[in-house]
PDB file of C-alpha atoms and ligand atoms in Angstrom:
ATOM      1  CA  MET A   1     -33.527  -0.624 -11.019  1.00  0.00           C
ATOM      2  CA  ILE A   2     -30.837   1.609 -12.481  1.00  0.00           C
ATOM      3  CA  LEU A   3     -28.233   2.554  -9.872  1.00  0.00           C
ATOM      4  CA  LEU A   4     -26.914   6.105 -10.137  1.00  0.00           C
ATOM      5  CA  LYS A   5     -23.319   6.639  -9.041  1.00  0.00           C
ATOM      6  CA  THR A   6     -21.942   9.589  -7.120  1.00  0.00           C
ATOM      7  CA  LYS A   7     -19.020  11.632  -8.421  1.00  0.00           C
ATOM      8  CA  GLU A   8     -16.776   9.871  -5.901  1.00  0.00           C
ATOM      9  CA  GLU A   9     -17.942   6.463  -7.083  1.00  0.00           C
ATOM     10  CA  ILE A  10     -17.346   7.447 -10.691  1.00  0.00           C
ATOM     11  CA  GLU A  11     -13.744   8.355  -9.826  1.00  0.00           C
ATOM     12  CA  LEU A  12     -13.287   4.914  -8.258  1.00  0.00           C
ATOM     13  CA  ILE A  13     -14.718   3.250 -11.362  1.00  0.00           C
ATOM     14  CA  ARG A  14     -12.276   5.369 -13.388  1.00  0.00           C
ATOM     15  CA  ASP A  15      -9.406   3.970 -11.288  1.00  0.00           C
ATOM     16  CA  ALA A  16     -10.582   0.463 -12.185  1.00  0.00           C
ATOM     17  CA  GLY A  17     -10.939   1.544 -15.820  1.00  0.00           C
ATOM     18  CA  LEU A  18      -7.401   2.887 -15.922  1.00  0.00           C
ATOM     19  CA  LEU A  19      -5.987  -0.363 -14.593  1.00  0.00           C
ATOM     20  CA  LEU A  20      -8.132  -2.291 -17.062  1.00  0.00           C
ATOM     21  CA  GLY A  21      -6.779  -0.169 -19.922  1.00  0.00           C
ATOM     22  CA  LYS A  22      -3.247  -0.987 -18.802  1.00  0.00           C
ATOM     23  CA  THR A  23      -4.173  -4.649 -18.510  1.00  0.00           C
ATOM     24  CA  LEU A  24      -5.535  -4.901 -22.054  1.00  0.00           C
ATOM     25  CA  ALA A  25      -2.391  -3.181 -23.333  1.00  0.00           C
ATOM     26  CA  GLU A  26      -0.114  -5.479 -21.345  1.00  0.00           C
ATOM     27  CA  VAL A  27      -1.815  -8.572 -22.731  1.00  0.00           C
ATOM     28  CA  GLY A  28      -2.108  -7.020 -26.193  1.00  0.00           C
ATOM     29  CA  ARG A  29       1.658  -6.506 -26.266  1.00  0.00           C
ATOM     30  CA  HIS A  30       2.069 -10.293 -26.191  1.00  0.00           C
ATOM     31  CA  ILE A  31      -0.329 -11.018 -29.039  1.00  0.00           C
ATOM     32  CA  ARG A  32       1.630 -12.548 -31.891  1.00  0.00           C
ATOM     33  CA  PRO A  33       1.573 -15.669 -34.057  1.00  0.00           C
ATOM     34  CA  GLY A  34       2.315 -18.821 -32.060  1.00  0.00           C
ATOM     35  CA  VAL A  35       1.074 -17.760 -28.605  1.00  0.00           C
ATOM     36  CA  THR A  36      -1.923 -19.489 -27.110  1.00  0.00           C
ATOM     37  CA  THR A  37      -4.963 -17.730 -25.752  1.00  0.00           C
ATOM     38  CA  ALA A  38      -4.414 -19.594 -22.454  1.00  0.00           C
ATOM     39  CA  PHE A  39      -0.974 -17.975 -22.162  1.00  0.00           C
ATOM     40  CA  LEU A  40      -2.502 -14.521 -22.716  1.00  0.00           C
ATOM     41  CA  ASP A  41      -5.172 -15.191 -20.111  1.00  0.00           C
ATOM     42  CA  GLN A  42      -2.669 -16.318 -17.470  1.00  0.00           C
ATOM     43  CA  LEU A  43      -0.421 -13.362 -18.101  1.00  0.00           C
ATOM     44  CA  GLY A  44      -3.355 -10.975 -17.836  1.00  0.00           C
ATOM     45  CA  GLU A  45      -4.778 -12.551 -14.710  1.00  0.00           C
ATOM     46  CA  GLN A  46      -1.404 -12.265 -12.993  1.00  0.00           C
ATOM     47  CA  PHE A  47      -1.161  -8.596 -14.002  1.00  0.00           C
ATOM     48  CA  ILE A  48      -4.623  -7.883 -12.587  1.00  0.00           C
ATOM     49  CA  ARG A  49      -3.862  -9.598  -9.275  1.00  0.00           C
ATOM     50  CA  ASP A  50      -0.388  -8.031  -9.011  1.00  0.00           C
ATOM     51  CA  ASN A  51      -2.129  -4.660  -9.223  1.00  0.00           C
ATOM     52  CA  GLY A  52      -4.536  -5.450  -6.409  1.00  0.00           C
ATOM     53  CA  ALA A  53      -7.633  -6.111  -8.489  1.00  0.00           C
ATOM     54  CA  MET A  54      -9.839  -9.136  -9.144  1.00  0.00           C
ATOM     55  CA  PRO A  55     -10.827 -10.580 -12.525  1.00  0.00           C
ATOM     56  CA  LEU A  56     -14.612 -10.849 -12.392  1.00  0.00           C
ATOM     57  CA  CYS A  57     -15.295 -13.101 -15.375  1.00  0.00           C
ATOM     58  CA  LYS A  58     -13.445 -15.931 -13.679  1.00  0.00           C
ATOM     59  CA  GLY A  59     -16.062 -17.982 -11.868  1.00  0.00           C
ATOM     60  CA  PHE A  60     -18.970 -15.921 -13.192  1.00  0.00           C
ATOM     61  CA  GLU A  61     -21.720 -18.500 -13.821  1.00  0.00           C
ATOM     62  CA  GLY A  62     -18.933 -21.044 -14.160  1.00  0.00           C
ATOM     63  CA  PHE A  63     -16.840 -19.132 -16.721  1.00  0.00           C
ATOM     64  CA  PRO A  64     -13.337 -20.571 -16.267  1.00  0.00           C
ATOM     65  CA  SER A  65     -10.988 -17.685 -17.017  1.00  0.00           C
ATOM     66  CA  ALA A  66     -10.163 -14.041 -16.391  1.00  0.00           C
ATOM     67  CA  PHE A  67     -10.542 -12.992 -20.012  1.00  0.00           C
ATOM     68  CA  CYS A  68     -12.878 -13.754 -22.834  1.00  0.00           C
ATOM     69  CA  ILE A  69     -10.547 -14.216 -25.803  1.00  0.00           C
ATOM     70  CA  SER A  70     -12.374 -14.494 -29.097  1.00  0.00           C
ATOM     71  CA  VAL A  71     -10.593 -15.343 -32.343  1.00  0.00           C
ATOM     72  CA  ASN A  72     -11.912 -14.675 -35.885  1.00  0.00           C
ATOM     73  CA  ASP A  73     -15.482 -16.040 -36.116  1.00  0.00           C
ATOM     74  CA  VAL A  74     -15.814 -16.163 -32.328  1.00  0.00           C
ATOM     75  CA  VAL A  75     -17.763 -12.994 -31.620  1.00  0.00           C
ATOM     76  CA  VAL A  76     -17.465 -12.954 -27.814  1.00  0.00           C
ATOM     77  CA  HIS A  77     -17.092 -15.236 -24.783  1.00  0.00           C
ATOM     78  CA  GLY A  78     -14.239 -17.306 -26.230  1.00  0.00           C
ATOM     79  CA  ILE A  79     -12.664 -19.456 -23.528  1.00  0.00           C
ATOM     80  CA  PRO A  80      -8.870 -19.225 -23.456  1.00  0.00           C
ATOM     81  CA  GLY A  81      -7.143 -22.530 -24.139  1.00  0.00           C
ATOM     82  CA  GLU A  82      -4.632 -24.269 -26.372  1.00  0.00           C
ATOM     83  CA  VAL A  83      -5.632 -22.120 -29.310  1.00  0.00           C
ATOM     84  CA  PHE A  84      -2.513 -20.940 -31.146  1.00  0.00           C
ATOM     85  CA  LEU A  85      -2.827 -17.514 -32.715  1.00  0.00           C
ATOM     86  CA  LYS A  86      -1.685 -17.241 -36.297  1.00  0.00           C
ATOM     87  CA  GLU A  87      -0.798 -14.484 -38.696  1.00  0.00           C
ATOM     88  CA  GLY A  88      -3.934 -12.821 -40.044  1.00  0.00           C
ATOM     89  CA  ASP A  89      -6.203 -13.638 -37.095  1.00  0.00           C
ATOM     90  CA  ASN A  90      -8.225 -11.007 -35.324  1.00  0.00           C
ATOM     91  CA  VAL A  91      -8.552 -11.535 -31.604  1.00  0.00           C
ATOM     92  CA  SER A  92     -10.641  -9.680 -29.061  1.00  0.00           C
ATOM     93  CA  LEU A  93      -9.744  -9.423 -25.403  1.00  0.00           C
ATOM     94  CA  ASP A  94     -12.685  -8.707 -23.121  1.00  0.00           C
ATOM     95  CA  CYS A  95     -12.172  -8.307 -19.403  1.00  0.00           C
ATOM     96  CA  VAL A  96     -13.992  -7.081 -16.314  1.00  0.00           C
ATOM     97  CA  ILE A  97     -12.114  -6.174 -13.154  1.00  0.00           C
ATOM     98  CA  ASN A  98     -13.011  -5.146  -9.632  1.00  0.00           C
ATOM     99  CA  LEU A  99     -10.622  -2.685  -8.006  1.00  0.00           C
ATOM    100  CA  ASN A 100     -11.471  -1.645  -4.449  1.00  0.00           C
ATOM    101  CA  GLY A 101     -15.099  -2.648  -4.934  1.00  0.00           C
ATOM    102  CA  TYR A 102     -15.631  -0.823  -8.233  1.00  0.00           C
ATOM    103  CA  VAL A 103     -16.042  -2.490 -11.584  1.00  0.00           C
ATOM    104  CA  ALA A 104     -14.906  -1.623 -15.111  1.00  0.00           C
ATOM    105  CA  ASP A 105     -15.526  -3.557 -18.336  1.00  0.00           C
ATOM    106  CA  SER A 106     -13.662  -3.098 -21.601  1.00  0.00           C
ATOM    107  CA  ALA A 107     -12.808  -4.970 -24.787  1.00  0.00           C
ATOM    108  CA  TYR A 108     -10.503  -4.448 -27.745  1.00  0.00           C
ATOM    109  CA  THR A 109      -9.948  -6.347 -30.988  1.00  0.00           C
ATOM    110  CA  PHE A 110      -6.326  -6.781 -32.034  1.00  0.00           C
ATOM    111  CA  ALA A 111      -4.746  -7.873 -35.302  1.00  0.00           C
ATOM    112  CA  VAL A 112      -2.305 -10.773 -35.199  1.00  0.00           C
ATOM    113  CA  GLY A 113       0.492  -9.704 -37.516  1.00  0.00           C
ATOM    114  CA  GLU A 114      -0.714  -8.655 -40.957  1.00  0.00           C
ATOM    115  CA  ILE A 115      -4.453  -8.940 -41.461  1.00  0.00           C
ATOM    116  CA  SER A 116      -6.539  -8.620 -44.602  1.00  0.00           C
ATOM    117  CA  PRO A 117      -7.865  -5.194 -45.586  1.00  0.00           C
ATOM    118  CA  GLU A 118     -11.387  -6.611 -45.172  1.00  0.00           C
ATOM    119  CA  VAL A 119     -10.854  -7.475 -41.522  1.00  0.00           C
ATOM    120  CA  GLN A 120      -8.997  -4.224 -40.921  1.00  0.00           C
ATOM    121  CA  ARG A 121     -12.042  -2.377 -42.186  1.00  0.00           C
ATOM    122  CA  LEU A 122     -14.386  -4.435 -39.979  1.00  0.00           C
ATOM    123  CA  MET A 123     -12.301  -3.541 -36.937  1.00  0.00           C
ATOM    124  CA  LYS A 124     -12.164   0.131 -37.885  1.00  0.00           C
ATOM    125  CA  VAL A 125     -15.923   0.396 -38.437  1.00  0.00           C
ATOM    126  CA  THR A 126     -16.666  -1.478 -35.181  1.00  0.00           C
ATOM    127  CA  LYS A 127     -14.478   0.891 -33.208  1.00  0.00           C
ATOM    128  CA  GLU A 128     -16.067   3.878 -34.940  1.00  0.00           C
ATOM    129  CA  ALA A 129     -19.491   2.488 -34.005  1.00  0.00           C
ATOM    130  CA  LEU A 130     -18.404   2.347 -30.362  1.00  0.00           C
ATOM    131  CA  TYR A 131     -17.447   6.030 -30.329  1.00  0.00           C
ATOM    132  CA  ILE A 132     -20.543   7.023 -32.289  1.00  0.00           C
ATOM    133  CA  GLY A 133     -22.614   5.215 -29.640  1.00  0.00           C
ATOM    134  CA  LEU A 134     -20.634   6.842 -26.847  1.00  0.00           C
ATOM    135  CA  ASP A 135     -21.387  10.265 -28.334  1.00  0.00           C
ATOM    136  CA  LYS A 136     -25.045   9.660 -27.480  1.00  0.00           C
ATOM    137  CA  CYS A 137     -24.224   9.033 -23.807  1.00  0.00           C
ATOM    138  CA  LYS A 138     -25.649  12.293 -22.599  1.00  0.00           C
ATOM    139  CA  ALA A 139     -28.260  12.979 -19.935  1.00  0.00           C
ATOM    140  CA  GLY A 140     -31.656  13.448 -21.569  1.00  0.00           C
ATOM    141  CA  ASN A 141     -31.018  10.992 -24.393  1.00  0.00           C
ATOM    142  CA  ARG A 142     -32.366   7.458 -24.267  1.00  0.00           C
ATOM    143  CA  VAL A 143     -30.708   4.061 -24.524  1.00  0.00           C
ATOM    144  CA  GLY A 144     -32.309   3.639 -27.951  1.00  0.00           C
ATOM    145  CA  ASP A 145     -30.347   6.646 -29.199  1.00  0.00           C
ATOM    146  CA  ILE A 146     -27.116   4.781 -28.496  1.00  0.00           C
ATOM    147  CA  SER A 147     -28.465   1.539 -29.960  1.00  0.00           C
ATOM    148  CA  HIS A 148     -29.708   3.204 -33.115  1.00  0.00           C
ATOM    149  CA  ALA A 149     -26.477   5.110 -33.720  1.00  0.00           C
ATOM    150  CA  VAL A 150     -24.376   1.938 -33.371  1.00  0.00           C
ATOM    151  CA  GLN A 151     -26.651  -0.088 -35.624  1.00  0.00           C
ATOM    152  CA  MET A 152     -26.866   2.570 -38.349  1.00  0.00           C
ATOM    153  CA  HIS A 153     -23.109   3.021 -38.576  1.00  0.00           C
ATOM    154  CA  CYS A 154     -22.510  -0.729 -38.882  1.00  0.00           C
ATOM    155  CA  GLU A 155     -25.277  -1.375 -41.382  1.00  0.00           C
ATOM    156  CA  LYS A 156     -24.366   1.628 -43.506  1.00  0.00           C
ATOM    157  CA  ASN A 157     -20.952   0.017 -43.856  1.00  0.00           C
ATOM    158  CA  GLY A 158     -22.417  -3.341 -44.881  1.00  0.00           C
ATOM    159  CA  TYR A 159     -22.061  -5.106 -41.543  1.00  0.00           C
ATOM    160  CA  ASN A 160     -24.519  -6.513 -39.014  1.00  0.00           C
ATOM    161  CA  VAL A 161     -24.806  -6.264 -35.245  1.00  0.00           C
ATOM    162  CA  VAL A 162     -25.434  -9.214 -32.975  1.00  0.00           C
ATOM    163  CA  ARG A 163     -28.895  -9.255 -31.383  1.00  0.00           C
ATOM    164  CA  GLU A 164     -28.444 -11.884 -28.666  1.00  0.00           C
ATOM    165  CA  LEU A 165     -25.943  -9.969 -26.530  1.00  0.00           C
ATOM    166  CA  CYS A 166     -25.731  -6.349 -25.510  1.00  0.00           C
ATOM    167  CA  GLY A 167     -24.111  -3.670 -23.374  1.00  0.00           C
ATOM    168  CA  HIS A 168     -25.274  -3.092 -19.816  1.00  0.00           C
ATOM    169  CA  GLY A 169     -25.078  -1.020 -16.672  1.00  0.00           C
ATOM    170  CA  VAL A 170     -21.848  -1.542 -14.724  1.00  0.00           C
ATOM    171  CA  GLY A 171     -19.824  -0.046 -11.892  1.00  0.00           C
ATOM    172  CA  LEU A 172     -20.824  -1.795  -8.695  1.00  0.00           C
ATOM    173  CA  GLN A 173     -21.467  -5.137 -10.347  1.00  0.00           C
ATOM    174  CA  MET A 174     -20.495  -6.694 -13.627  1.00  0.00           C
ATOM    175  CA  HIS A 175     -23.986  -6.568 -15.074  1.00  0.00           C
ATOM    176  CA  GLU A 176     -26.489  -3.972 -13.928  1.00  0.00           C
ATOM    177  CA  SER A 177     -29.552  -2.428 -15.543  1.00  0.00           C
ATOM    178  CA  PRO A 178     -30.192  -1.190 -18.137  1.00  0.00           C
ATOM    179  CA  ASN A 179     -29.418  -3.384 -21.129  1.00  0.00           C
ATOM    180  CA  VAL A 180     -27.805  -1.432 -23.946  1.00  0.00           C
ATOM    181  CA  PRO A 181     -28.533  -3.244 -27.228  1.00  0.00           C
ATOM    182  CA  ASN A 182     -26.545  -2.555 -30.371  1.00  0.00           C
ATOM    183  CA  TYR A 183     -29.734  -2.130 -32.394  1.00  0.00           C
ATOM    184  CA  GLY A 184     -32.840  -0.126 -31.727  1.00  0.00           C
ATOM    185  CA  VAL A 185     -35.013   2.883 -32.300  1.00  0.00           C
ATOM    186  CA  LYS A 186     -34.116   6.472 -31.503  1.00  0.00           C
ATOM    187  CA  GLY A 187     -35.995   8.077 -28.646  1.00  0.00           C
ATOM    188  CA  THR A 188     -36.982   4.766 -27.035  1.00  0.00           C
ATOM    189  CA  GLY A 189     -35.765   2.862 -24.000  1.00  0.00           C
ATOM    190  CA  PRO A 190     -34.634   4.052 -20.576  1.00  0.00           C
ATOM    191  CA  LEU A 191     -33.813   7.735 -20.114  1.00  0.00           C
ATOM    192  CA  LEU A 192     -30.106   8.442 -19.620  1.00  0.00           C
ATOM    193  CA  LYS A 193     -29.443  10.315 -16.404  1.00  0.00           C
ATOM    194  CA  GLU A 194     -26.384  11.893 -14.901  1.00  0.00           C
ATOM    195  CA  GLY A 195     -24.633   9.303 -12.723  1.00  0.00           C
ATOM    196  CA  MET A 196     -25.553   6.306 -14.829  1.00  0.00           C
ATOM    197  CA  VAL A 197     -22.564   4.161 -15.769  1.00  0.00           C
ATOM    198  CA  ILE A 198     -22.899   1.768 -18.678  1.00  0.00           C
ATOM    199  CA  ALA A 199     -20.801  -0.461 -20.904  1.00  0.00           C
ATOM    200  CA  VAL A 200     -21.275   0.216 -24.613  1.00  0.00           C
ATOM    201  CA  GLU A 201     -20.027  -2.707 -26.674  1.00  0.00           C
ATOM    202  CA  PRO A 202     -20.737  -3.159 -30.369  1.00  0.00           C
ATOM    203  CA  MET A 203     -20.382  -6.795 -31.489  1.00  0.00           C
ATOM    204  CA  VAL A 204     -20.219  -6.613 -35.238  1.00  0.00           C
ATOM    205  CA  CYS A 205     -20.281  -9.336 -37.875  1.00  0.00           C
ATOM    206  CA  MET A 206     -18.770  -9.042 -41.326  1.00  0.00           C
ATOM    207  CA  GLY A 207     -21.545 -11.292 -42.632  1.00  0.00           C
ATOM    208  CA  SER A 208     -24.897 -12.269 -41.207  1.00  0.00           C
ATOM    209  CA  LYS A 209     -25.922 -11.261 -37.695  1.00  0.00           C
ATOM    210  CA  ASN A 210     -26.800 -14.828 -36.743  1.00  0.00           C
ATOM    211  CA  VAL A 211     -24.722 -16.448 -34.038  1.00  0.00           C
ATOM    212  CA  LYS A 212     -24.602 -19.807 -32.280  1.00  0.00           C
ATOM    213  CA  PHE A 213     -23.427 -20.718 -28.811  1.00  0.00           C
ATOM    214  CA  SER A 214     -21.143 -23.710 -28.332  1.00  0.00           C
ATOM    215  CA  LYS A 215     -23.001 -26.804 -27.179  1.00  0.00           C
ATOM    216  CA  GLU A 216     -19.817 -28.137 -25.555  1.00  0.00           C
ATOM    217  CA  ASP A 217     -18.905 -25.216 -23.319  1.00  0.00           C
ATOM    218  CA  GLY A 218     -22.127 -23.187 -23.342  1.00  0.00           C
ATOM    219  CA  TRP A 219     -20.193 -19.918 -23.811  1.00  0.00           C
ATOM    220  CA  THR A 220     -18.341 -19.570 -27.096  1.00  0.00           C
ATOM    221  CA  CYS A 221     -20.436 -17.383 -29.379  1.00  0.00           C
ATOM    222  CA  ARG A 222     -19.618 -17.814 -33.082  1.00  0.00           C
ATOM    223  CA  THR A 223     -20.996 -16.362 -36.261  1.00  0.00           C
ATOM    224  CA  ARG A 224     -23.179 -18.943 -37.976  1.00  0.00           C
ATOM    225  CA  ASP A 225     -21.640 -18.210 -41.353  1.00  0.00           C
ATOM    226  CA  GLY A 226     -18.088 -18.547 -40.035  1.00  0.00           C
ATOM    227  CA  ARG A 227     -17.124 -15.025 -41.119  1.00  0.00           C
ATOM    228  CA  PRO A 228     -15.147 -12.773 -38.748  1.00  0.00           C
ATOM    229  CA  ALA A 229     -16.549 -10.487 -36.074  1.00  0.00           C
ATOM    230  CA  ALA A 230     -15.116  -7.640 -33.993  1.00  0.00           C
ATOM    231  CA  HIS A 231     -15.867  -6.245 -30.538  1.00  0.00           C
ATOM    232  CA  TYR A 232     -14.853  -3.061 -28.745  1.00  0.00           C
ATOM    233  CA  GLU A 233     -16.144  -1.891 -25.379  1.00  0.00           C
ATOM    234  CA  HIS A 234     -15.825   1.071 -23.065  1.00  0.00           C
ATOM    235  CA  THR A 235     -17.318   1.795 -19.653  1.00  0.00           C
ATOM    236  CA  VAL A 236     -18.787   5.310 -19.677  1.00  0.00           C
ATOM    237  CA  ALA A 237     -20.471   7.652 -17.213  1.00  0.00           C
ATOM    238  CA  ILE A 238     -23.417   9.711 -18.427  1.00  0.00           C
ATOM    239  CA  THR A 239     -23.072  13.439 -17.743  1.00  0.00           C
ATOM    240  CA  ALA A 240     -25.112  16.467 -18.701  1.00  0.00           C
ATOM    241  CA  ASN A 241     -22.363  17.400 -21.144  1.00  0.00           C
ATOM    242  CA  GLY A 242     -21.938  14.002 -22.747  1.00  0.00           C
ATOM    243  CA  PRO A 243     -19.861  10.871 -22.258  1.00  0.00           C
ATOM    244  CA  ASP A 244     -17.178  10.595 -19.596  1.00  0.00           C
ATOM    245  CA  ILE A 245     -15.287   7.503 -20.781  1.00  0.00           C
ATOM    246  CA  LEU A 246     -13.866   5.672 -17.771  1.00  0.00           C
ATOM    247  CA  THR A 247     -11.870   2.958 -19.552  1.00  0.00           C
ATOM    248  CA  THR A 248      -9.126   3.749 -22.016  1.00  0.00           C
ATOM    249  CA  PHE A 249      -7.450   2.447 -25.170  1.00  0.00           C
ATOM    250  CA  ASP A 250      -4.583   4.934 -24.797  1.00  0.00           C
ATOM    251  CA  PHE A 251      -2.161   2.350 -23.440  1.00  0.00           C
ATOM    252  CA  ILE A 252      -2.909   0.056 -26.372  1.00  0.00           C
ATOM    253  CA  GLU A 253      -2.851   2.637 -29.103  1.00  0.00           C
ATOM    254  CA  ASN A 254       0.110   4.654 -27.845  1.00  0.00           C
ATOM    255  CA  SER A 255       2.341   1.604 -27.454  1.00  0.00           C
ATOM    256  CA  ASN A 256       4.885   0.754 -30.131  1.00  0.00           C
ATOM    257  CA  ASN A 257       3.581  -2.764 -30.572  1.00  0.00           C
TER     258      ASN A 257
HETATM  259 MG1   MG B 301     -16.765  -6.850 -21.561  1.00  0.00          MG
HETATM  260 MG1   MG B 302     -19.697  -5.834 -21.079  1.00  0.00          MG
END
């Protein structure tokens, strides 16, 4: 069942989204060669709790940390640990928080120092794909319109989208209906209605779309070919006029980092 949110609920999800945007920026500010992903996770978790919110990934089906932190060929669901970031890495922070009972989900891929033009382009195209998908978040469209738009933009640029994982409804819980795949056919899938809140999250591979999940931890999702991947995510409310984006990259992109 797809839960529709009231205008008041959407404002409360926006409050969570605003704090999440600040959180990603706060952690992002500390991304540099030599820091560990565990350090970033601890810093971010403290920031979330200091601001009266709860990190929802921590404890979710046994996931051990507040953030998914995914470096280079890790597409998503990287577990923070004694992984030292180095110049030229690309690292995505993905986090879900609950503020006053309302849930926002967002992710951003950062460069560690100077990165290659190839990875820069992957990140740029992935972020473009997110906004192209968000543009389809209008009442009367269908989920497949989002999926198709994301897939086409990535493939046209020579990249591939992951099939195993997808976006999702969000707002009252971390994962609600419907699923929002990053590939699909226009005009198919659930109808988008005013009051739906979803997470759109392209996961894009520079090389092949095939991924593998770590046998040791059951979470870490890597590209099979070892080439880099990128991931950006916004939580968005569907309106009759188009997307109302409830999370924000403004704090990341307007910082002087
Ligand atoms: Mg997420
Ligand atoms: Mg998500």
